[in-house]
PDB file of C-alpha atoms and ligand atoms in Angstrom:
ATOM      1  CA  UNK A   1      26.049  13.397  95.757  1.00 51.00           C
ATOM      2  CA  UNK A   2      26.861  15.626  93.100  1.00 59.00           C
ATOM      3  CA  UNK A   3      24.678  15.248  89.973  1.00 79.00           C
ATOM      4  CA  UNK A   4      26.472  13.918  86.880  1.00 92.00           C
ATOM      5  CA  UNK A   5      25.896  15.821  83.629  1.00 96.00           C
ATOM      6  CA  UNK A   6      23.498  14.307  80.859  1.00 97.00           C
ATOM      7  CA  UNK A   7      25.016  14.369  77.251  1.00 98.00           C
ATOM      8  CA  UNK A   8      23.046  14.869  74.439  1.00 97.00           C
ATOM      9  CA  UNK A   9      24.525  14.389  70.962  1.00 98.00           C
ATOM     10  CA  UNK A  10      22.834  16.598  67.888  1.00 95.00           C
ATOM     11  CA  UNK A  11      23.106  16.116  64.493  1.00 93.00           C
ATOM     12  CA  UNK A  12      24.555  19.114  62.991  1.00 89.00           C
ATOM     13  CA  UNK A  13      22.559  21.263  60.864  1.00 84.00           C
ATOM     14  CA  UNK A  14      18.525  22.625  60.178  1.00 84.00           C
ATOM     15  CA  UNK A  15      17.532  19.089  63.174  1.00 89.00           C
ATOM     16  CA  UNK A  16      20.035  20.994  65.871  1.00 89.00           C
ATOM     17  CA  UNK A  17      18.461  24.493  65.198  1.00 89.00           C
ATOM     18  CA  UNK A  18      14.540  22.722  65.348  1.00 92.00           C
ATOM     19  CA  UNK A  19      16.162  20.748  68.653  1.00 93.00           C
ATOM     20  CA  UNK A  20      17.499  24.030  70.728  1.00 92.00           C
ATOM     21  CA  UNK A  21      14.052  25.821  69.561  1.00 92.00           C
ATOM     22  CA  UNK A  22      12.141  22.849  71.302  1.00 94.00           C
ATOM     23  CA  UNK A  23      14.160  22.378  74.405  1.00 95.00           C
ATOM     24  CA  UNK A  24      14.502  26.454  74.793  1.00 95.00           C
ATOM     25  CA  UNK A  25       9.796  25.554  75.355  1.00 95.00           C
ATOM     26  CA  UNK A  26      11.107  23.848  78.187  1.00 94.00           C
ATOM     27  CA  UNK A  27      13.798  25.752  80.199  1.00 93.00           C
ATOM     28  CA  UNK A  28      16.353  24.088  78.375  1.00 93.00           C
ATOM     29  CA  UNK A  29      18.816  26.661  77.060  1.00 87.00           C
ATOM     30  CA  UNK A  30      22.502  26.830  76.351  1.00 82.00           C
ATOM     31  CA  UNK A  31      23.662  30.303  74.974  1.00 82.00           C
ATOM     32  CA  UNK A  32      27.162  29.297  74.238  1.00 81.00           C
ATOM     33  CA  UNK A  33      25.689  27.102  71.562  1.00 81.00           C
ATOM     34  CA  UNK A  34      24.040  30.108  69.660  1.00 79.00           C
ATOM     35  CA  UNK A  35      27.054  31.822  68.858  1.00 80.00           C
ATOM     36  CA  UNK A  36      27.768  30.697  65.048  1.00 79.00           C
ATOM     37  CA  UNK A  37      31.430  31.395  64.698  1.00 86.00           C
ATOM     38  CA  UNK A  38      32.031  29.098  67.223  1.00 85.00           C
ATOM     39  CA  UNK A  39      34.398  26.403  66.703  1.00 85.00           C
ATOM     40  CA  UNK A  40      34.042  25.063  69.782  1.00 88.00           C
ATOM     41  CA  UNK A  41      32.641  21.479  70.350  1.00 89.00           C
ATOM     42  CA  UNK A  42      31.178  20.797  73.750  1.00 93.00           C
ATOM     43  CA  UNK A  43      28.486  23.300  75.155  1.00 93.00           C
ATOM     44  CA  UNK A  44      27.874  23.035  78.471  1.00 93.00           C
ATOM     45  CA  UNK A  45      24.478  24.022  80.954  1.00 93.00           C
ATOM     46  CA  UNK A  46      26.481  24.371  84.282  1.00 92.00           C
ATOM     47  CA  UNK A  47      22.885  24.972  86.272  1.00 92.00           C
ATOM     48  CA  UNK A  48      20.620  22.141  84.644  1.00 93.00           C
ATOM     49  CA  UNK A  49      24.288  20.363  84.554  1.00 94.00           C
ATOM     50  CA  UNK A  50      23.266  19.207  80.945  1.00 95.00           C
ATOM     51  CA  UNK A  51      26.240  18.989  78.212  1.00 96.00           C
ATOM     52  CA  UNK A  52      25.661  19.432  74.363  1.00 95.00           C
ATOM     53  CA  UNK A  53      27.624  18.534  71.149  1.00 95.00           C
ATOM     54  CA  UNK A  54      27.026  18.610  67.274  1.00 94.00           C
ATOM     55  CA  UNK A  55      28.028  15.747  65.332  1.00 95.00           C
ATOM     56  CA  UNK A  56      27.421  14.388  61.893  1.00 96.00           C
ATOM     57  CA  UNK A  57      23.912  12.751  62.171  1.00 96.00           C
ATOM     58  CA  UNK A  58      25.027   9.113  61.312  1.00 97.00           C
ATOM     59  CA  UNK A  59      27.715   9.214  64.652  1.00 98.00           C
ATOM     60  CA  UNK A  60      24.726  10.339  66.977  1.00 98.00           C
ATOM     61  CA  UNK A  61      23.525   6.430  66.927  1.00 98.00           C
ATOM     62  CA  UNK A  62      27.378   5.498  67.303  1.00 98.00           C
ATOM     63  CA  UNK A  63      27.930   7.965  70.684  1.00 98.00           C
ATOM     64  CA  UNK A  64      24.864   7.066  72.356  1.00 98.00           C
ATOM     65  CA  UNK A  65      25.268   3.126  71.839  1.00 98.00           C
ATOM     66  CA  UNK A  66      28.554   3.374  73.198  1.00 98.00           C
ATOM     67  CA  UNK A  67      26.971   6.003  76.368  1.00 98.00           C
ATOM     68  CA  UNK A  68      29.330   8.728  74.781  1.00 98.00           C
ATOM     69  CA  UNK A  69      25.903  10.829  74.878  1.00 98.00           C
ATOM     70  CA  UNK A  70      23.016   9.488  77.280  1.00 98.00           C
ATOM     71  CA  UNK A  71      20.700  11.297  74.891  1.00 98.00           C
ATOM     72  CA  UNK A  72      21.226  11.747  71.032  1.00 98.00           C
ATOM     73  CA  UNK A  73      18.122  13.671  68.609  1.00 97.00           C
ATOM     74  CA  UNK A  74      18.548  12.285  64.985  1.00 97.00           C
ATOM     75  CA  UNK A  75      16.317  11.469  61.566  1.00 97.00           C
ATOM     76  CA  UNK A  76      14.336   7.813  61.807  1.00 98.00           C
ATOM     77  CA  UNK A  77      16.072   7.512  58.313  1.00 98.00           C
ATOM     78  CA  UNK A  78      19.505   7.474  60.350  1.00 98.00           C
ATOM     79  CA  UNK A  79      18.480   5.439  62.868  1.00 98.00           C
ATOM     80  CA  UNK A  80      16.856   2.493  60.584  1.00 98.00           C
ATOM     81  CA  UNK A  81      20.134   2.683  58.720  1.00 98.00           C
ATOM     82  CA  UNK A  82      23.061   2.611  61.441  1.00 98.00           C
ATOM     83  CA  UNK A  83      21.012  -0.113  63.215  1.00 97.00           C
ATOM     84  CA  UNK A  84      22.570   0.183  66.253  1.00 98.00           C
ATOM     85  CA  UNK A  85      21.342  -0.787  69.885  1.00 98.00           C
ATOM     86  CA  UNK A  86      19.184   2.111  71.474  1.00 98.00           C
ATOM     87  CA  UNK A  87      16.195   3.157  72.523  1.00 98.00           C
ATOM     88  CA  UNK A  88      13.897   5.280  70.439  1.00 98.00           C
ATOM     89  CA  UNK A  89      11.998   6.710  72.903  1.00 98.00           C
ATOM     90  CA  UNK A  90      10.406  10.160  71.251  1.00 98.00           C
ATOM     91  CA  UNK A  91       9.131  11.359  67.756  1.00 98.00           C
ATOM     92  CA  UNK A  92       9.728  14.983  67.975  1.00 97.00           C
ATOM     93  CA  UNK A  93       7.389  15.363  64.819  1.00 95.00           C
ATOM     94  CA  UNK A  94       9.836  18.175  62.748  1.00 95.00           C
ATOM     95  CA  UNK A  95      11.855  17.421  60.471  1.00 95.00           C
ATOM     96  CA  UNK A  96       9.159  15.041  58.508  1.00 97.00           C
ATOM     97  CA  UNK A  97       9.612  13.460  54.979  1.00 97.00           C
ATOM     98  CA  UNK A  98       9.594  10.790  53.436  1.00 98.00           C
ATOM     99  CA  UNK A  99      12.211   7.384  52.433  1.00 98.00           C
ATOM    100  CA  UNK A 100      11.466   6.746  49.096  1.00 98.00           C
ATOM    101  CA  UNK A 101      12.255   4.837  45.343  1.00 98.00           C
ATOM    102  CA  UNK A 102      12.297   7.264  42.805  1.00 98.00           C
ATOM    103  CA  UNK A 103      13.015   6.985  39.116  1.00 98.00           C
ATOM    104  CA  UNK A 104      11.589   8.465  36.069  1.00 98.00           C
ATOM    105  CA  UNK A 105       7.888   6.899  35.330  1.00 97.00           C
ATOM    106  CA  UNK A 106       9.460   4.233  32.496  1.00 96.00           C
ATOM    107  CA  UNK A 107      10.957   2.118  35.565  1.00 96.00           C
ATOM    108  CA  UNK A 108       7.299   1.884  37.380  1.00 95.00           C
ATOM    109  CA  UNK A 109       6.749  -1.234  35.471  1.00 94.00           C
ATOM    110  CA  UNK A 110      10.303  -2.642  36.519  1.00 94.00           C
ATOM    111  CA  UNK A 111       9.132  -2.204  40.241  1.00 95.00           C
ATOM    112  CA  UNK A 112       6.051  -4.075  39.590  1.00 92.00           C
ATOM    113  CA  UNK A 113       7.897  -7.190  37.583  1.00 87.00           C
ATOM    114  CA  UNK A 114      10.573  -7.902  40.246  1.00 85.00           C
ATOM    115  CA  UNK A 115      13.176  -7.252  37.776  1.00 87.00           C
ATOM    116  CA  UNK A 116      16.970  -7.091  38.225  1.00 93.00           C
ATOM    117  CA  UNK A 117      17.453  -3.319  38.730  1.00 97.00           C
ATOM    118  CA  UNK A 118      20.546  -1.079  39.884  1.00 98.00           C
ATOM    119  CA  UNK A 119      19.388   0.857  43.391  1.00 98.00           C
ATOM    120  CA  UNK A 120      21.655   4.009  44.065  1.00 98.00           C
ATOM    121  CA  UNK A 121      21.192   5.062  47.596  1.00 98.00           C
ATOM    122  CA  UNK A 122      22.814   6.672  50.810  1.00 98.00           C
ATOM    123  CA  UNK A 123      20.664   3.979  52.408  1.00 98.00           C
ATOM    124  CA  UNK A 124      22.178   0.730  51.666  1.00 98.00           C
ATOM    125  CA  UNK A 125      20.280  -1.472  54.725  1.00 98.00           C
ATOM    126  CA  UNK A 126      17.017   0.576  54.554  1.00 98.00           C
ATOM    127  CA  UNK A 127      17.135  -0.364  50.391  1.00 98.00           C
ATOM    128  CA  UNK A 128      17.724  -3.947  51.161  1.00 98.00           C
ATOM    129  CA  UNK A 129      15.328  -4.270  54.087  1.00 98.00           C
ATOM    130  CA  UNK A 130      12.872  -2.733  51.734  1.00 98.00           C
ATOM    131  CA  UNK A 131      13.444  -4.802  48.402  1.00 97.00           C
ATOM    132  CA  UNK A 132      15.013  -8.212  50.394  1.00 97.00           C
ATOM    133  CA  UNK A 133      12.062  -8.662  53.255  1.00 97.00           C
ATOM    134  CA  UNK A 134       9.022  -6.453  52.205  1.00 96.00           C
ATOM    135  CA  UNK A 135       8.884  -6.415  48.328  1.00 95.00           C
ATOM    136  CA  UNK A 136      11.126  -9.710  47.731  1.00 95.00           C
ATOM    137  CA  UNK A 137      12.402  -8.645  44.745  1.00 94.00           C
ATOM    138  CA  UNK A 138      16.283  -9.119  44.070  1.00 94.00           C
ATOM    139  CA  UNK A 139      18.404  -6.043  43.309  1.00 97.00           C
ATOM    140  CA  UNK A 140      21.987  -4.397  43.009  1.00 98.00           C
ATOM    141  CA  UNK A 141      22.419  -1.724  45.232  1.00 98.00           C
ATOM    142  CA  UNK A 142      24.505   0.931  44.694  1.00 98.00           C
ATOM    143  CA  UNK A 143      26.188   3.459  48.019  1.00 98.00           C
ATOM    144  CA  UNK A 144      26.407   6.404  47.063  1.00 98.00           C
ATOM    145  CA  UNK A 145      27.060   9.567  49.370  1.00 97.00           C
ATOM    146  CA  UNK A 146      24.927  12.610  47.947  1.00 96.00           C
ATOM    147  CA  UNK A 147      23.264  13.744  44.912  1.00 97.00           C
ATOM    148  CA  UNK A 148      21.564  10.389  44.694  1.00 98.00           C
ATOM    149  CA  UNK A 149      18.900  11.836  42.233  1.00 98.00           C
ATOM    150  CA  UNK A 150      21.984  11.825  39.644  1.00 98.00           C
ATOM    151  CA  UNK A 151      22.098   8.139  39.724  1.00 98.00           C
ATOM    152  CA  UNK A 152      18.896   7.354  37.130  1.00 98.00           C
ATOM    153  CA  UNK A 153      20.031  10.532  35.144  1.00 98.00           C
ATOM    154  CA  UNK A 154      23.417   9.814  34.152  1.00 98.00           C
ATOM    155  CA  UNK A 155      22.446   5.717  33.928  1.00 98.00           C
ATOM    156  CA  UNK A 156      23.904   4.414  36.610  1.00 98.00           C
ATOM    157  CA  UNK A 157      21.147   2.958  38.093  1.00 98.00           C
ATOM    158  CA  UNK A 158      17.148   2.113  37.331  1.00 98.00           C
ATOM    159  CA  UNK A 159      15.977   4.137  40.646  1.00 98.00           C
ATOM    160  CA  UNK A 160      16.741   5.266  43.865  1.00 98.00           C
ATOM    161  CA  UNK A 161      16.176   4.984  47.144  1.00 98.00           C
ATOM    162  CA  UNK A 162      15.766   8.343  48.633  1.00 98.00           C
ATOM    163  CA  UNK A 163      14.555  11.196  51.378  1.00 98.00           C
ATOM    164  CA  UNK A 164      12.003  13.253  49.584  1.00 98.00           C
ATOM    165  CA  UNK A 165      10.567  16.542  51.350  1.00 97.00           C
ATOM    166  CA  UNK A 166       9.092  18.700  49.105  1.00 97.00           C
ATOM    167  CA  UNK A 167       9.711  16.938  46.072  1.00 97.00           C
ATOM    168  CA  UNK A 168      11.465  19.717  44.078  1.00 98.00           C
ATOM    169  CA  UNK A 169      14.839  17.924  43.780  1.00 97.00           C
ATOM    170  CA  UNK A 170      12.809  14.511  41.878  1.00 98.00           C
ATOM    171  CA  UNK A 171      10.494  17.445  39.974  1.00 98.00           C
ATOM    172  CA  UNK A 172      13.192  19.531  38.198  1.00 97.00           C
ATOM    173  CA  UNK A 173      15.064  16.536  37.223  1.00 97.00           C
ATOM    174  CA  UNK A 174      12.207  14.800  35.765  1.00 97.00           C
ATOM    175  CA  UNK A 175      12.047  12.036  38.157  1.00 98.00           C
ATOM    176  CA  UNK A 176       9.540  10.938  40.404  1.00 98.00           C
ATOM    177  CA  UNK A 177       8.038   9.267  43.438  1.00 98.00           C
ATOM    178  CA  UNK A 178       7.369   5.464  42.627  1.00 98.00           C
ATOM    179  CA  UNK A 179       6.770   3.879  45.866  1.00 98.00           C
ATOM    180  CA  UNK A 180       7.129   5.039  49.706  1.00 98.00           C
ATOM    181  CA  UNK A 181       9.073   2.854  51.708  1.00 98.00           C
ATOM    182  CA  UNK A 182       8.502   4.822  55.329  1.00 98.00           C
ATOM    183  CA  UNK A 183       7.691   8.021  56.647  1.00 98.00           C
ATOM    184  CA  UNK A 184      10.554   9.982  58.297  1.00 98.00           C
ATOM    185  CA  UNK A 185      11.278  12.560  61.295  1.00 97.00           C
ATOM    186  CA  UNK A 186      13.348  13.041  64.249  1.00 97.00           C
ATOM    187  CA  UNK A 187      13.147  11.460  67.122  1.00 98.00           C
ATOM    188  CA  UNK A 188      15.033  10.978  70.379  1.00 98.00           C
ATOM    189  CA  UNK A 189      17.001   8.412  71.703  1.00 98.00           C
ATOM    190  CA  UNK A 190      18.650   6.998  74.603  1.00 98.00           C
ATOM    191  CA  UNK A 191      21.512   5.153  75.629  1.00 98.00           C
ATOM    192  CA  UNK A 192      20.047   1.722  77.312  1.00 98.00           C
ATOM    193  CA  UNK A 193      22.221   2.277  80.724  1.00 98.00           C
ATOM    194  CA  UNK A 194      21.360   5.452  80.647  1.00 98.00           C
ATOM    195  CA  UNK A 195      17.535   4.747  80.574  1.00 98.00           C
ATOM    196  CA  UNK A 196      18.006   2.723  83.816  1.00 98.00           C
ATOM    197  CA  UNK A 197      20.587   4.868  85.969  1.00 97.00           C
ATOM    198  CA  UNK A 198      18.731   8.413  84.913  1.00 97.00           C
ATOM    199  CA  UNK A 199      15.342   6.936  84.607  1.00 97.00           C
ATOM    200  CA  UNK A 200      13.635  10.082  86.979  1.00 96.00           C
ATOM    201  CA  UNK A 201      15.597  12.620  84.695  1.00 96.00           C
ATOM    202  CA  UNK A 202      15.178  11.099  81.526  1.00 97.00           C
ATOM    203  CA  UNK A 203      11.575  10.281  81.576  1.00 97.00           C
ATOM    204  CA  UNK A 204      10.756  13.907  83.308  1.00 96.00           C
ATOM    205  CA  UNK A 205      12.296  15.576  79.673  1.00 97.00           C
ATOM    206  CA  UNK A 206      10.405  12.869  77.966  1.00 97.00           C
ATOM    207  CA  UNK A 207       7.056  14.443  79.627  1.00 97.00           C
ATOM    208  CA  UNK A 208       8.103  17.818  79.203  1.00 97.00           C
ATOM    209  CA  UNK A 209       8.729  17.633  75.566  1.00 97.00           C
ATOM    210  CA  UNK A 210       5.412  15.671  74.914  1.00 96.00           C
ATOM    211  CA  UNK A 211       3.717  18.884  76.570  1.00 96.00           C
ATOM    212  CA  UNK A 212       5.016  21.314  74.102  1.00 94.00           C
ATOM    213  CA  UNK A 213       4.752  18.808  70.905  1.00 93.00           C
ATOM    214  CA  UNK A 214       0.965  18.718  71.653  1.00 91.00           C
ATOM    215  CA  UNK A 215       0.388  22.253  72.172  1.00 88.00           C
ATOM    216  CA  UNK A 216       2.375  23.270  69.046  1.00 78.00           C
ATOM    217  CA  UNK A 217       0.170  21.107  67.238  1.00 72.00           C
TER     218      UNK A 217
HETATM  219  C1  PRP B 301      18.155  15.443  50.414  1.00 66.78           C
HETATM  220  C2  PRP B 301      17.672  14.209  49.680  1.00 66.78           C
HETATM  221  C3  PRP B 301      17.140  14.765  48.396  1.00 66.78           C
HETATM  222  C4  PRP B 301      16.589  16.114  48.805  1.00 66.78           C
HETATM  223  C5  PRP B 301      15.112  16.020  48.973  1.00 66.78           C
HETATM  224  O1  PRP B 301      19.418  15.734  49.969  1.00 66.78           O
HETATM  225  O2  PRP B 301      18.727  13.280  49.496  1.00 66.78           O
HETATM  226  O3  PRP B 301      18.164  14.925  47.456  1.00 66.78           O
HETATM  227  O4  PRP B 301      17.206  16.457  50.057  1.00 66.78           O
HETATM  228  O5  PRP B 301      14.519  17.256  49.279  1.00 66.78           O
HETATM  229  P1  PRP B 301      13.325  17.853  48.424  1.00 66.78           P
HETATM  230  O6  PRP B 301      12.291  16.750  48.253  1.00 66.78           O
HETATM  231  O7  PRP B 301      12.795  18.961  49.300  1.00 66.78           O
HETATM  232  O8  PRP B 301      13.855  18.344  47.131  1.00 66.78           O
HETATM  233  P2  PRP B 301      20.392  16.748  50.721  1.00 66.78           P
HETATM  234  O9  PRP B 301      20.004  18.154  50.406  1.00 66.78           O
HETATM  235  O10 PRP B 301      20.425  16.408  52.163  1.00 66.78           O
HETATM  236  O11 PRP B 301      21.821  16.489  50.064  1.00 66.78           O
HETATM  237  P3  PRP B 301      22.531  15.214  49.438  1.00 66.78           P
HETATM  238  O12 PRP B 301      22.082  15.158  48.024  1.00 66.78           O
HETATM  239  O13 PRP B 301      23.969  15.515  49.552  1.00 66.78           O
HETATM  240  O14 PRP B 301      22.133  13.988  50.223  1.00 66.78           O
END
């Protein structure tokens, strides 16, 4: 019987490039991917009969739910917020930071008081998780799509909930880290059909990418 192709989904941008560089460790290549002018969508490893494509990182959850892609690499942060029904089988250990409420120093104290604050965030269920069932302390929360950190600036909200990496973006605009709601990075995950029909494959990749994760450490 012929072998059907495994699909992995990728969330476009710097987590792809990290992704290709640690599947390339384990015979895992696909040069059609590399080239940059590409508009093309699908990539396809004819020998390994693997298939590849980019998406935006919050779809990867969405395509391998659905068994779109058998295999999709994408931030925790993503995953907590889309919620959907997967596996999360891998922490691929690039790609860390941190999910956390930021504001300038004044609104400390309104953290501590359970007050009635505004939360601007691209991260509405991860915000209300973290308020609702860990801090119990009622809020607003306000979506927002990028440029979060303008949200206390501008007064539209008290703080934010937010992915901080080095912490430049919160320094230069005078804001800062006020409590850490989780730590962050990517991590693999697998359709749940998938995890049955291509067990042999998919837990073989699984111990092949453990190998390299410990010896780059
Ligand atoms: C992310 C995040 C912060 C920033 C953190 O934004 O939302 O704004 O990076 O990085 P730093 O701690 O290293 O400064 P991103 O660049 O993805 O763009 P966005 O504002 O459109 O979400």
């Amino acid at each position: 019987m012929e072998e059907r192709y495994l699909t992995f989904a990728l969330g476009k941008g710097r987590l792809a490039n990290k992704t290709l560089e640690t599947f390339e460790k384990i015979g895992i290549t696909c040069e059609e991917m590399k080239d940059k002018n590409t508009r093309k969508l699908v990539f396809v490893n004819e020998e390994l009969k693997l298939r590849f494509f980019l998406a935006k990182g919050p779809d990867v959850p969405t395509y391998v739910e659905y068994g779109a892609a058998d295999i999709g690499i994408v931030g925790r942060d993503t995953i907590l917020e889309e919620g959907r029904n997967i596996y999360e089988v891998l922490d691929l250990g690039f790609g860390k930071c941190r999910m956390c409420i930021c504001g300038p120093k004044e609104a400390r104290d309104l953290l501590q008081h359970h007050e009635l604050i505004r939360v601007a965030t691209k991260y509405p269920r991860i915000a209300k998780d973290y308020f609702y069932n860990k801090k119990h302390q009622t809020v607003e929360i306000i979506k927002l799509n990028g440029s979060i950190e303008l949200a206390p600036i501008v007064g539209l909200s008290e703080v934010i909930c937010d992915i901080v990496e080095t912490g430049s973006t919160l320094r230069e605009n005078g804001l800062e880290v006020l409590e850490e709601v989780c730590p962050l990075s990517a991590r693999m995950v697998v359709n749940q059909v998938s995890m049955k029909m291509e067990h042999d494959r998919i837990t073989r990749l699984i111990t092949d990418l453990k190998t390299v994760l410990a010896s780059d450490k």
